[in-house]
XYZ file of C-alpha atoms in Angstrom:
254
model
C 0.000 0.000 0.000
C 1.289 3.504 -0.843
C 0.052 6.906 -1.839
C -0.688 5.567 -5.327
C -2.794 2.665 -4.074
C -6.221 2.801 -5.699
C -9.247 1.637 -3.740
C -12.863 2.489 -4.585
C -14.026 5.808 -3.133
C -10.612 6.684 -1.694
C -8.296 9.553 -2.709
C -6.653 8.358 -5.974
C -9.893 6.685 -7.083
C -11.897 9.889 -6.612
C -9.128 11.865 -8.325
C -9.381 9.539 -11.311
C -13.097 10.299 -11.592
C -12.389 14.022 -11.375
C -9.803 13.737 -14.138
C -12.265 11.758 -16.272
C -14.914 14.484 -16.003
C -12.263 17.115 -16.621
C -11.155 15.313 -19.788
C -14.722 15.323 -21.162
C -15.012 19.066 -20.507
C -11.534 19.765 -21.875
C -12.288 17.989 -25.164
C -15.588 19.869 -25.417
C -13.925 23.261 -24.866
C -11.011 22.386 -27.150
C -13.217 21.376 -30.071
C -16.251 23.614 -29.587
C -17.020 25.378 -32.843
C -14.431 23.367 -34.771
C -15.348 21.670 -38.082
C -16.964 18.265 -37.801
C -14.068 16.600 -39.597
C -11.629 17.882 -36.983
C -13.848 16.767 -34.110
C -14.145 13.374 -35.742
C -10.378 12.968 -36.235
C -9.680 13.983 -32.665
C -12.171 11.577 -31.109
C -11.086 8.698 -33.347
C -7.477 9.479 -32.402
C -8.295 9.202 -28.694
C -10.055 5.896 -29.390
C -7.005 4.548 -31.243
C -4.768 5.613 -28.356
C -7.054 3.722 -25.993
C -6.901 0.653 -28.227
C -3.098 0.740 -28.118
C -3.206 1.124 -24.335
C -5.634 -1.794 -24.134
C -3.275 -4.000 -26.158
C -0.389 -3.116 -23.830
C -2.588 -3.787 -20.806
C -3.528 -7.254 -22.063
C 0.134 -7.997 -22.789
C 1.009 -7.033 -19.221
C -1.609 -9.468 -17.886
C 0.100 -12.344 -19.705
C 3.222 -11.611 -17.622
C 1.469 -10.851 -14.319
C 2.100 -13.817 -12.000
C -0.493 -12.707 -9.429
C -3.195 -12.344 -12.063
C -2.375 -15.681 -13.674
C -2.421 -17.546 -10.341
C -5.818 -16.066 -9.479
C -7.595 -16.587 -12.808
C -5.716 -19.332 -14.637
C -4.895 -22.399 -12.520
C -3.864 -24.228 -15.711
C -1.767 -21.392 -17.119
C -2.535 -18.141 -18.912
C -4.920 -18.383 -21.871
C -5.228 -15.644 -24.470
C -8.646 -17.063 -25.377
C -10.170 -15.457 -22.283
C -8.452 -12.122 -22.913
C -9.840 -11.355 -26.363
C -11.675 -7.994 -26.783
C -15.109 -9.578 -26.438
C -16.314 -8.079 -23.173
C -18.914 -5.331 -23.385
C -16.420 -2.547 -22.687
C -13.846 -4.029 -25.072
C -16.336 -4.181 -27.930
C -17.037 -0.483 -27.563
C -13.341 0.284 -27.975
C -13.944 -0.588 -31.623
C -17.555 0.525 -31.990
C -17.037 4.162 -31.006
C -14.462 5.022 -33.710
C -16.382 2.930 -36.238
C -19.632 4.741 -35.458
C -17.992 8.169 -35.752
C -16.184 7.252 -38.970
C -19.316 5.862 -40.625
C -21.655 8.383 -38.948
C -23.788 5.373 -38.030
C -26.496 6.405 -35.590
C -27.264 2.851 -34.457
C -23.658 2.174 -33.491
C -23.206 5.536 -31.801
C -26.457 5.235 -29.852
C -25.412 1.834 -28.517
C -21.952 3.073 -27.557
C -23.179 6.312 -26.026
C -25.553 4.556 -23.651
C -23.684 1.321 -22.982
C -19.972 2.193 -23.019
C -19.902 4.879 -20.282
C -22.302 2.915 -18.074
C -20.385 -0.361 -18.427
C -17.003 1.304 -17.960
C -18.292 3.255 -14.963
C -19.504 0.032 -13.332
C -16.065 -1.483 -13.912
C -14.444 1.526 -12.258
C -16.836 1.606 -9.318
C -16.932 -2.130 -8.651
C -13.572 -3.627 -9.675
C -12.778 -7.277 -9.090
C -10.506 -7.993 -6.084
C -7.252 -8.046 -8.094
C -7.948 -4.529 -9.345
C -8.423 -2.891 -5.956
C -5.880 -2.010 -3.281
C -2.858 -2.005 -5.579
C -0.650 0.798 -6.844
C -1.931 2.683 -9.863
C 1.614 2.468 -11.218
C 1.325 -1.288 -11.724
C 0.710 -2.130 -15.425
C -2.344 -4.257 -14.521
C -3.935 -1.475 -12.485
C -2.945 1.425 -14.732
C -4.211 -0.361 -17.835
C -7.503 -1.363 -16.240
C -8.428 2.031 -14.823
C -7.144 4.279 -17.599
C -8.675 2.265 -20.466
C -12.053 2.264 -18.722
C -11.785 5.979 -17.870
C -10.982 6.822 -21.492
C -13.909 4.694 -22.596
C -16.180 6.871 -20.433
C -14.625 9.964 -22.016
C -15.045 8.703 -25.585
C -18.592 7.475 -25.019
C -19.792 10.737 -23.500
C -17.959 12.747 -26.153
C -20.260 11.270 -28.787
C -22.930 13.569 -27.374
C -20.840 16.515 -26.160
C -19.136 16.839 -29.561
C -22.455 16.681 -31.388
C -22.196 13.309 -33.115
C -25.197 11.826 -31.329
C -28.247 13.227 -29.561
C -30.027 10.795 -27.178
C -33.536 9.808 -28.297
C -36.020 7.273 -26.844
C -36.618 5.795 -30.307
C -33.143 4.222 -30.187
C -33.735 2.337 -26.945
C -35.587 -0.781 -28.223
C -32.845 -1.494 -30.778
C -30.137 -0.972 -28.165
C -31.799 -3.464 -25.817
C -32.156 -5.970 -28.641
C -28.487 -5.583 -29.577
C -27.450 -5.903 -25.939
C -29.419 -9.139 -25.603
C -28.027 -10.617 -28.829
C -24.460 -9.774 -27.804
C -24.970 -11.386 -24.398
C -26.353 -14.580 -25.937
C -23.550 -14.602 -28.512
C -20.927 -14.171 -25.786
C -22.451 -17.027 -23.808
C -22.302 -19.318 -26.840
C -18.633 -18.394 -27.293
C -18.060 -19.168 -23.615
C -19.695 -22.578 -23.996
C -17.532 -23.405 -27.007
C -14.294 -22.223 -25.422
C -14.999 -23.986 -22.134
C -15.451 -27.249 -24.026
C -12.281 -26.779 -26.069
C -9.535 -24.217 -25.537
C -10.245 -22.272 -22.358
C -12.253 -23.631 -19.378
C -12.122 -20.165 -17.749
C -13.854 -18.328 -20.631
C -16.353 -15.847 -19.235
C -17.063 -13.070 -21.727
C -19.859 -10.701 -20.656
C -19.485 -12.461 -17.282
C -22.272 -14.843 -18.228
C -20.953 -17.270 -15.614
C -20.910 -14.679 -12.837
C -18.094 -12.534 -11.423
C -16.655 -11.250 -8.165
C -18.346 -7.888 -8.663
C -20.905 -6.529 -6.208
C -23.947 -6.120 -8.436
C -23.282 -9.327 -10.406
C -22.856 -11.316 -7.205
C -26.232 -9.968 -6.087
C -27.872 -10.998 -9.375
C -26.325 -14.475 -9.032
C -27.774 -14.914 -5.558
C -31.216 -14.102 -6.973
C -30.933 -16.225 -10.150
C -28.020 -18.707 -9.830
C -28.103 -19.752 -13.494
C -25.441 -18.822 -16.102
C -26.542 -16.077 -18.520
C -30.074 -15.931 -17.080
C -28.802 -14.411 -13.846
C -28.214 -11.195 -15.807
C -31.905 -10.716 -16.665
C -32.225 -7.674 -14.357
C -29.488 -5.897 -16.359
C -31.668 -4.932 -19.378
C -34.268 -3.476 -17.024
C -31.638 -1.341 -15.324
C -30.186 -0.350 -18.696
C -33.616 0.649 -20.005
C -34.357 2.799 -16.946
C -30.953 4.450 -17.264
C -31.439 5.197 -20.970
C -34.898 6.704 -20.525
C -33.551 8.844 -17.667
C -30.683 10.087 -19.846
C -33.111 10.917 -22.674
C -35.334 12.851 -20.277
C -32.348 14.766 -18.945
C -31.189 15.467 -22.493
C -34.611 16.877 -23.460
C -34.645 19.015 -20.335
C -31.171 20.349 -21.071
C -32.056 21.104 -24.680
C -35.193 22.880 -23.547
C -33.181 25.083 -21.180
C -30.735 25.887 -23.985
C -33.579 26.908 -26.305
C -35.021 29.174 -23.604
C -31.633 30.774 -22.955
C -31.215 31.591 -26.656
C -34.778 32.877 -27.139
């Protein structure tokens, strides 16, 4: 333990959240009024930087003895470290959505990426809490998730996407299909190459809210049924807040 030790809701952890919010505001102020092409290049550049950081983070895990002992009793397996978790998928979806100006992709990433990354930051698994932020495992985990929050929120703050309730049904459908697809991948990998495979945490995880869901419904994949309900409530709340904010802006300019 040292001054760089990061534990939820303690000094460095709270500072990380402050820096994340500051980064969103900084990007907004930096690019406000700039041409769309420039805003697009900047955001895609940040996404590519995060992808490179993610690759380095995963490489560090393959050499982290503590991590391997905890998660891989039979030795490290790259097949459970592929970018197939919900947050990882959005590392690719955000720049793709901005590049293609695809509303469906951006709507999914705007709502899901910041929420998923925020949950990862607030409720880390045991091996990602109580260690120095300077460790590659800890630095990679927290910074990639923080940047994912920044990039996801920037879709709206930079004007690429405006939240709308009409997008919510499709987002929930996509979320469900991805979860089922991840579970099928888990089943295949567990029968063949990687018995620890657990993309989308369909087999549970040592995370507060997921442990609670598992106690309620102790069945793989199905235990996550409350998640779409929470996601839907969150999305409708964000849309309502967005409409309220837009209404205040219209009044201020009238």
